[in-house]
Amino acid sequence: MKMNYGCAGIGLIAAALAVPASAMTEAEFQQAASEIFAPVMSEYDIPGLAVGVTWQGQDYVFTAGVADRDGGVAVTDRTIFELGSISKTFNVTLAALAEVEGRLSLSDSVATHLPDLKGSAIGKVSLMDLATHQTSGLPIQVPDEASDDASLMRWLHDWQPAPGGERSYSNISIGLLGRISAQSFGATYDKALQDHVLNPLGLGSTFVDVPQAEMSRYAWGYSRQDDRAVRVNPGMLDDEAYGIKSDLRDMLRFLHLNLDGSGAPPELRKAMAQTHAGQTETQYFQQAMIWERYPWPVPLDQILAGAAPGMAMKSQPATRLPKPAPGGEVLLGKTGSTNGFGGYVALVPGEDLGLVILANRSIPNPARVEAGLALIKAVLPAGQ
């Protein structure tokens, strides 16, 4: 399988080969990150970028460009970016926590928690199916006619699954999961997430709605279509599916706690670990609760194929595993985009390493993943 996502790939390969023999110095990290990401920023005209790696408890940070072209505001490790679908990793953490605390079971059907959907096709789907996109054709976006809760429930009640592909990447499925999880806590989604995930994990710069006092840190995104300065628009199930905003330092902390949960409350530590277990098998990766699991080390062509647009835009065959696949030598990843932002996060638990890429331009997923993989390989000592 031959993949080529632009001229930047040549520089990525060269940079990845310059692997240090021991732990990186700060200067070596800055050089490696610059060599890898400068060509990507140039090729895709990315205004601003924040990249971080947490490795064995040490954080490395690289920033470049501007958060606001008009104001010339430089990106820092405290610039707030839209996470897009990386938000879903927080959603499933809340769902897993609800199960750990006995508020629901992920084997429950949707109709168990949303009685209005009793007797419908979606009502028979399990909560774990929602967390793994195992819905056989549920659209990626909420349809226009589902403009409020009542019309959304009517549309869902009438929806029929498509024959064929089992895995259908969908904001609707994860949005429903978030609604149900929050309901089990007796709160709105943003309130439940804040009180039961963000605050206990010490994520003080991660928001569904950016407070007015923090707006000066909130970057502007830039549209790939016409280069306008944009931010995410409100929409049905947006908070649950793609609505979180965060900065590099908070995201590094979130990944560090996913790798080493000793700094998290015991219930959250268990919940985060649960989200990492493989649940279904696709052509290129195991689908966990939102996280996509690859073998580590992962062949470049395999991870690029898994990040290709078709995996999100089309239904794909996926086989349920007989039982959840535990840890092991894996890479867990998740991309995310809004109209003006693009990001990627990855965990390599066996190396105690996490990666964050945040940009105020949405670029092709394979380009982010290739750059991220190159930086991971550059950080790890030779032979790892």
Coordinates of C-alpha atoms in Angstrom, one line a residue:
M1 CA 0.0 0.0 0.0
K2 CA 1.6 3.2 -1.2
M3 CA 0.6 6.5 0.5
N4 CA 1.8 10.0 -0.4
Y5 CA 0.2 13.0 1.2
G6 CA 2.4 15.8 -0.1
C7 CA 6.0 17.0 -0.2
A8 CA 6.2 17.3 3.5
G9 CA 6.6 13.5 3.8
I10 CA 10.2 13.6 2.7
G11 CA 11.2 15.9 5.5
L12 CA 9.2 13.9 8.0
I13 CA 11.1 10.7 7.2
A14 CA 14.5 12.4 7.4
A15 CA 13.7 14.0 10.7
A16 CA 12.4 10.8 12.2
L17 CA 15.7 9.1 11.3
A18 CA 17.6 11.6 13.5
V19 CA 16.7 9.6 16.7
P20 CA 18.7 10.5 19.8
A21 CA 20.6 7.7 21.7
S22 CA 19.1 8.9 25.0
A23 CA 16.5 11.2 26.4
M24 CA 16.1 14.4 24.4
T25 CA 17.3 17.7 25.5
E26 CA 15.0 20.7 25.2
A27 CA 17.1 22.0 22.3
E28 CA 17.0 18.7 20.5
F29 CA 13.2 18.6 20.8
Q30 CA 12.8 22.1 19.5
Q31 CA 15.0 21.2 16.5
A32 CA 13.2 18.0 15.8
A33 CA 9.7 19.6 16.1
S34 CA 10.7 22.5 13.9
E35 CA 12.2 20.2 11.2
I36 CA 9.0 18.1 11.2
F37 CA 6.3 20.7 11.4
A38 CA 7.8 23.7 9.5
P39 CA 7.2 22.0 6.1
V40 CA 3.7 21.0 7.2
M41 CA 2.9 24.6 8.3
S42 CA 4.2 25.9 5.0
E43 CA 2.4 23.3 2.8
Y44 CA -1.0 23.9 4.4
D45 CA -0.6 27.6 5.3
I46 CA -1.2 26.9 9.0
P47 CA -1.3 30.2 10.9
G48 CA -0.4 28.8 14.3
L49 CA 0.5 25.5 16.0
A50 CA 1.1 24.0 19.4
V51 CA 2.7 20.6 19.7
G52 CA 3.5 18.8 22.9
V53 CA 4.9 15.4 24.0
T54 CA 4.7 13.9 27.5
W55 CA 7.3 11.2 27.9
Q56 CA 8.0 9.4 31.2
G57 CA 6.7 12.3 33.1
Q58 CA 8.6 15.0 31.2
D59 CA 6.8 17.5 29.0
Y60 CA 8.2 18.9 25.8
V61 CA 6.5 21.9 24.1
F62 CA 6.9 23.5 20.7
T63 CA 4.8 26.5 19.5
A64 CA 4.9 28.5 16.3
G65 CA 2.9 31.1 14.4
V66 CA 0.0 33.2 15.5
A67 CA -3.4 32.6 17.3
D68 CA -4.9 35.7 15.6
R69 CA -3.6 37.0 12.3
D70 CA -5.2 40.4 12.7
G71 CA -3.7 41.0 16.2
G72 CA -0.4 39.2 15.6
V73 CA -0.9 37.3 18.8
A74 CA 1.7 34.5 19.1
V75 CA 0.7 30.9 19.9
T76 CA 1.8 29.8 23.4
D77 CA 1.3 26.7 25.4
R78 CA -1.7 28.4 27.0
T79 CA -3.5 29.3 23.7
I80 CA -7.0 27.7 23.6
F81 CA -7.8 25.7 20.5
E82 CA -11.0 23.9 19.4
L83 CA -10.5 20.2 19.7
G84 CA -13.2 19.0 17.3
S85 CA -13.7 15.3 17.6
I86 CA -10.9 14.9 20.1
S87 CA -13.7 16.1 22.4
K88 CA -15.1 12.6 22.1
T89 CA -12.3 11.2 24.3
F90 CA -13.7 13.2 27.2
N91 CA -17.3 12.1 26.4
V92 CA -16.4 8.4 26.6
T93 CA -14.4 9.0 29.8
L94 CA -17.7 10.4 31.3
A95 CA -19.6 7.3 30.0
A96 CA -17.0 4.9 31.4
L97 CA -17.1 6.7 34.8
A98 CA -20.9 6.4 34.9
E99 CA -20.5 2.7 34.5
V100 CA -17.7 2.5 37.1
E101 CA -19.9 4.3 39.6
G102 CA -22.9 2.1 38.8
R103 CA -25.0 4.8 37.2
L104 CA -25.5 2.8 34.0
S105 CA -24.1 -0.2 32.1
L106 CA -22.5 0.2 28.7
S107 CA -24.3 -3.0 27.7
D108 CA -27.7 -1.2 28.3
S109 CA -29.8 -0.4 25.3
V110 CA -30.4 3.2 24.3
A111 CA -34.1 2.8 24.9
T112 CA -33.3 1.8 28.6
H113 CA -32.3 5.4 29.1
L114 CA -34.4 7.2 26.4
P115 CA -37.8 5.5 26.6
D116 CA -39.1 7.6 23.6
L117 CA -36.9 5.5 21.4
K118 CA -38.4 2.2 22.6
G119 CA -39.3 0.0 19.6
S120 CA -37.0 1.8 17.2
A121 CA -33.8 0.5 15.6
I122 CA -31.6 3.0 17.4
G123 CA -33.3 2.1 20.7
K124 CA -31.9 -1.4 20.5
V125 CA -28.3 -0.3 20.1
S126 CA -26.1 -0.6 23.2
L127 CA -24.3 2.3 24.8
M128 CA -21.0 0.5 24.0
D129 CA -22.1 0.5 20.3
L130 CA -22.5 4.2 20.5
A131 CA -19.0 4.6 22.0
T132 CA -17.5 2.5 19.1
H133 CA -19.6 3.8 16.2
Q134 CA -21.1 0.4 15.8
T135 CA -24.4 1.6 14.3
S136 CA -24.6 0.4 10.7
G137 CA -25.1 3.6 8.8
L138 CA -26.0 6.3 11.3
P139 CA -25.0 9.6 9.5
I140 CA -21.8 11.5 10.5
Q141 CA -23.8 14.7 11.1
V142 CA -27.1 15.5 12.6
P143 CA -29.6 16.1 9.7
D144 CA -30.9 19.7 9.2
E145 CA -34.5 18.6 10.1
A146 CA -33.4 17.6 13.6
S147 CA -33.1 21.1 14.8
D148 CA -34.2 20.7 18.4
D149 CA -34.6 17.8 20.9
A150 CA -38.1 16.9 19.9
S151 CA -37.3 16.7 16.2
L152 CA -34.1 14.8 16.9
M153 CA -36.0 12.2 18.8
R154 CA -38.5 11.9 16.0
W155 CA -35.8 11.5 13.4
L156 CA -34.0 8.9 15.5
H157 CA -37.2 6.9 16.1
D158 CA -37.7 6.7 12.3
W159 CA -34.1 6.0 11.4
Q160 CA -33.3 2.6 9.9
P161 CA -29.9 1.0 9.8
A162 CA -28.2 0.5 6.4
P163 CA -27.2 -3.0 5.3
G164 CA -23.5 -3.7 5.1
G165 CA -20.9 -1.8 7.1
E166 CA -21.1 -2.1 10.8
R167 CA -18.9 0.8 11.8
S168 CA -20.3 4.3 10.9
Y169 CA -18.4 7.2 12.3
S170 CA -21.1 9.5 13.7
N171 CA -21.5 12.6 15.8
I172 CA -25.0 11.5 16.5
S173 CA -24.0 8.2 18.2
I174 CA -21.4 9.8 20.5
G175 CA -23.8 12.8 21.1
L176 CA -26.5 10.4 22.3
L177 CA -23.9 8.7 24.5
G178 CA -23.0 12.0 26.1
R179 CA -26.7 12.9 26.7
I180 CA -27.4 9.6 28.3
S181 CA -24.2 9.7 30.5
A182 CA -25.0 13.2 31.7
Q183 CA -28.6 12.2 32.4
S184 CA -27.3 9.4 34.7
F185 CA -25.5 12.1 36.7
G186 CA -28.7 14.2 36.8
A187 CA -27.1 17.1 34.9
T188 CA -26.6 18.7 31.6
Y189 CA -23.6 17.4 29.6
D190 CA -21.4 20.4 30.2
K191 CA -22.2 20.4 33.9
A192 CA -21.6 16.6 34.3
L193 CA -18.3 16.8 32.4
Q194 CA -17.1 19.8 34.4
D195 CA -18.0 18.3 37.8
H196 CA -17.1 14.7 37.3
V197 CA -14.2 14.8 34.7
L198 CA -12.6 18.2 34.1
N199 CA -12.4 19.4 37.7
P200 CA -11.3 16.1 39.3
L201 CA -8.5 15.8 36.7
G202 CA -7.4 19.4 37.3
L203 CA -8.1 20.6 33.8
G204 CA -8.7 24.2 34.5
S205 CA -8.2 25.4 30.9
T206 CA -10.6 22.9 29.2
F207 CA -14.1 24.2 28.5
V208 CA -17.3 23.5 26.6
D209 CA -18.0 27.3 26.6
V210 CA -14.9 29.4 27.0
P211 CA -15.5 31.9 29.8
Q212 CA -15.4 35.6 29.0
A213 CA -12.3 36.0 31.2
E214 CA -10.4 33.5 29.1
M215 CA -11.5 34.7 25.6
S216 CA -8.2 36.5 25.1
R217 CA -6.5 33.1 25.0
Y218 CA -9.0 31.6 22.5
A219 CA -7.4 31.4 19.1
W220 CA -9.2 32.2 15.8
G221 CA -9.4 29.3 13.4
Y222 CA -8.9 29.8 9.7
S223 CA -11.2 28.2 7.1
R224 CA -9.5 25.9 4.5
Q225 CA -12.2 27.1 2.0
D226 CA -11.8 30.8 2.1
D227 CA -9.3 31.6 4.8
R228 CA -11.9 33.5 6.9
A229 CA -11.3 33.7 10.7
V230 CA -13.9 31.3 12.2
R231 CA -15.0 29.6 15.4
V232 CA -17.3 26.7 15.9
N233 CA -21.0 27.4 15.5
P234 CA -23.7 26.0 17.9
G235 CA -25.4 22.8 16.7
M236 CA -27.4 19.8 17.9
L237 CA -25.1 17.5 20.0
D238 CA -22.2 19.8 19.5
D239 CA -21.0 19.9 23.1
E240 CA -20.9 16.1 23.2
A241 CA -19.4 15.4 19.8
Y242 CA -16.9 18.2 19.0
G243 CA -17.5 21.2 21.3
I244 CA -14.5 21.2 23.7
K245 CA -11.8 23.8 23.7
S246 CA -8.5 23.4 25.5
D247 CA -4.8 24.4 25.6
L248 CA -1.7 22.4 25.2
R249 CA -0.8 22.2 28.9
D250 CA -4.2 20.8 29.8
M251 CA -4.1 18.3 26.9
L252 CA -0.7 17.1 28.0
R253 CA -2.0 16.6 31.5
F254 CA -5.0 14.7 30.2
L255 CA -2.8 12.4 28.2
H256 CA -0.4 12.0 31.1
L257 CA -3.3 11.0 33.4
N258 CA -4.4 8.5 30.7
L259 CA -0.9 7.0 30.8
D260 CA -0.3 7.1 34.5
G261 CA -3.6 7.6 36.4
S262 CA -1.9 7.9 39.8
G263 CA -2.8 11.6 39.9
A264 CA -6.5 10.9 39.2
P265 CA -9.3 9.8 41.5
P266 CA -9.5 5.9 41.5
E267 CA -12.8 5.9 39.7
L268 CA -11.6 8.1 36.9
R269 CA -8.3 6.1 36.6
K270 CA -10.4 3.0 36.0
A271 CA -12.7 4.8 33.6
M272 CA -9.8 6.2 31.5
A273 CA -8.2 2.7 31.3
Q274 CA -11.6 1.2 30.2
T275 CA -11.7 3.6 27.2
H276 CA -8.5 2.2 25.9
A277 CA -9.7 -1.5 25.5
G278 CA -10.3 -2.7 22.0
Q279 CA -13.9 -3.5 21.3
T280 CA -14.2 -4.2 17.5
E281 CA -11.8 -5.0 14.7
T282 CA -11.7 -2.9 11.5
Q283 CA -9.5 -3.3 8.5
Y284 CA -6.7 -1.1 9.9
F285 CA -7.2 -0.8 13.6
Q286 CA -9.1 -1.9 16.7
Q287 CA -11.9 0.4 17.7
A288 CA -11.8 1.2 21.4
M289 CA -14.2 3.6 23.1
I290 CA -13.5 6.4 20.5
W291 CA -9.7 5.7 20.6
E292 CA -8.3 3.9 17.5
R293 CA -5.8 1.2 18.5
Y294 CA -2.9 0.2 16.3
P295 CA 0.0 -2.2 17.0
W296 CA 3.1 -0.5 18.2
P297 CA 5.4 0.1 16.4
V298 CA 2.8 0.7 13.6
P299 CA 3.7 0.6 9.9
L300 CA 3.3 4.1 8.4
D301 CA 1.0 2.8 5.5
Q302 CA -1.3 1.2 8.0
I303 CA -1.9 4.2 10.2
L304 CA -2.2 6.5 7.2
A305 CA -4.8 4.2 5.7
G306 CA -6.7 4.2 9.0
A307 CA -6.6 8.0 9.1
A308 CA -7.9 8.4 5.5
P309 CA -11.2 10.2 4.9
G310 CA -13.1 7.0 3.9
M311 CA -12.8 5.6 7.5
A312 CA -15.0 8.5 8.7
M313 CA -17.1 9.3 5.7
K314 CA -18.2 5.7 4.7
S315 CA -19.5 2.8 6.7
Q316 CA -16.8 0.1 7.3
P317 CA -16.9 -3.6 8.2
A318 CA -16.1 -4.1 11.9
T319 CA -16.2 -7.3 13.9
R320 CA -17.0 -7.3 17.6
L321 CA -14.2 -8.9 19.6
P322 CA -15.2 -11.8 21.8
K323 CA -14.0 -9.8 24.8
P324 CA -12.4 -6.4 25.2
A325 CA -8.7 -6.4 24.2
P326 CA -6.5 -5.2 27.1
G327 CA -3.4 -3.0 26.9
G328 CA -0.3 -4.2 25.3
E329 CA 2.1 -2.7 22.8
V330 CA -0.3 -0.3 21.1
L331 CA -0.7 3.2 19.8
L332 CA -4.1 4.9 20.6
G333 CA -5.0 7.9 18.5
K334 CA -7.8 10.4 17.8
T335 CA -8.0 13.2 15.3
G336 CA -10.3 16.1 15.5
S337 CA -11.4 19.1 13.4
T338 CA -13.8 22.0 13.2
N339 CA -14.0 24.4 10.2
G340 CA -11.0 26.3 11.4
F341 CA -9.1 24.0 13.6
G342 CA -7.4 20.6 13.4
G343 CA -5.7 18.4 16.0
Y344 CA -4.3 14.9 16.8
V345 CA -3.7 13.2 20.1
A346 CA -1.9 9.8 20.6
L347 CA -0.9 7.6 23.4
V348 CA 1.8 4.9 23.4
P349 CA 1.3 3.4 26.8
G350 CA 4.2 1.0 26.6
E351 CA 6.6 3.9 26.1
D352 CA 4.7 6.1 28.7
L353 CA 4.4 8.7 25.9
G354 CA 1.6 11.0 24.8
L355 CA 1.4 13.4 21.8
V356 CA -0.7 16.5 21.2
I357 CA -1.0 18.5 18.0
L358 CA -3.2 21.6 17.9
A359 CA -3.5 23.9 14.9
N360 CA -5.8 26.8 13.9
R361 CA -6.2 25.3 10.4
S362 CA -7.9 21.9 9.6
I363 CA -5.5 19.9 7.4
P364 CA -5.8 16.4 6.1
N365 CA -5.8 13.8 8.9
P366 CA -3.0 11.7 7.3
A367 CA -0.7 14.8 7.3
R368 CA -1.2 15.3 11.0
V369 CA -0.8 11.7 11.8
E370 CA 2.4 11.3 9.7
A371 CA 3.9 14.3 11.4
G372 CA 2.9 13.1 14.8
L373 CA 4.4 9.7 14.2
A374 CA 7.6 11.2 13.0
L375 CA 7.9 13.3 16.2
I376 CA 7.1 10.3 18.4
K377 CA 9.9 8.3 16.7
A378 CA 12.3 11.3 17.1
V379 CA 11.6 11.5 20.8
L380 CA 12.1 7.9 21.6
P381 CA 15.7 6.7 22.1
A382 CA 17.2 4.5 19.4
G383 CA 16.0 1.0 19.5
Q384 CA 12.6 1.8 21.1

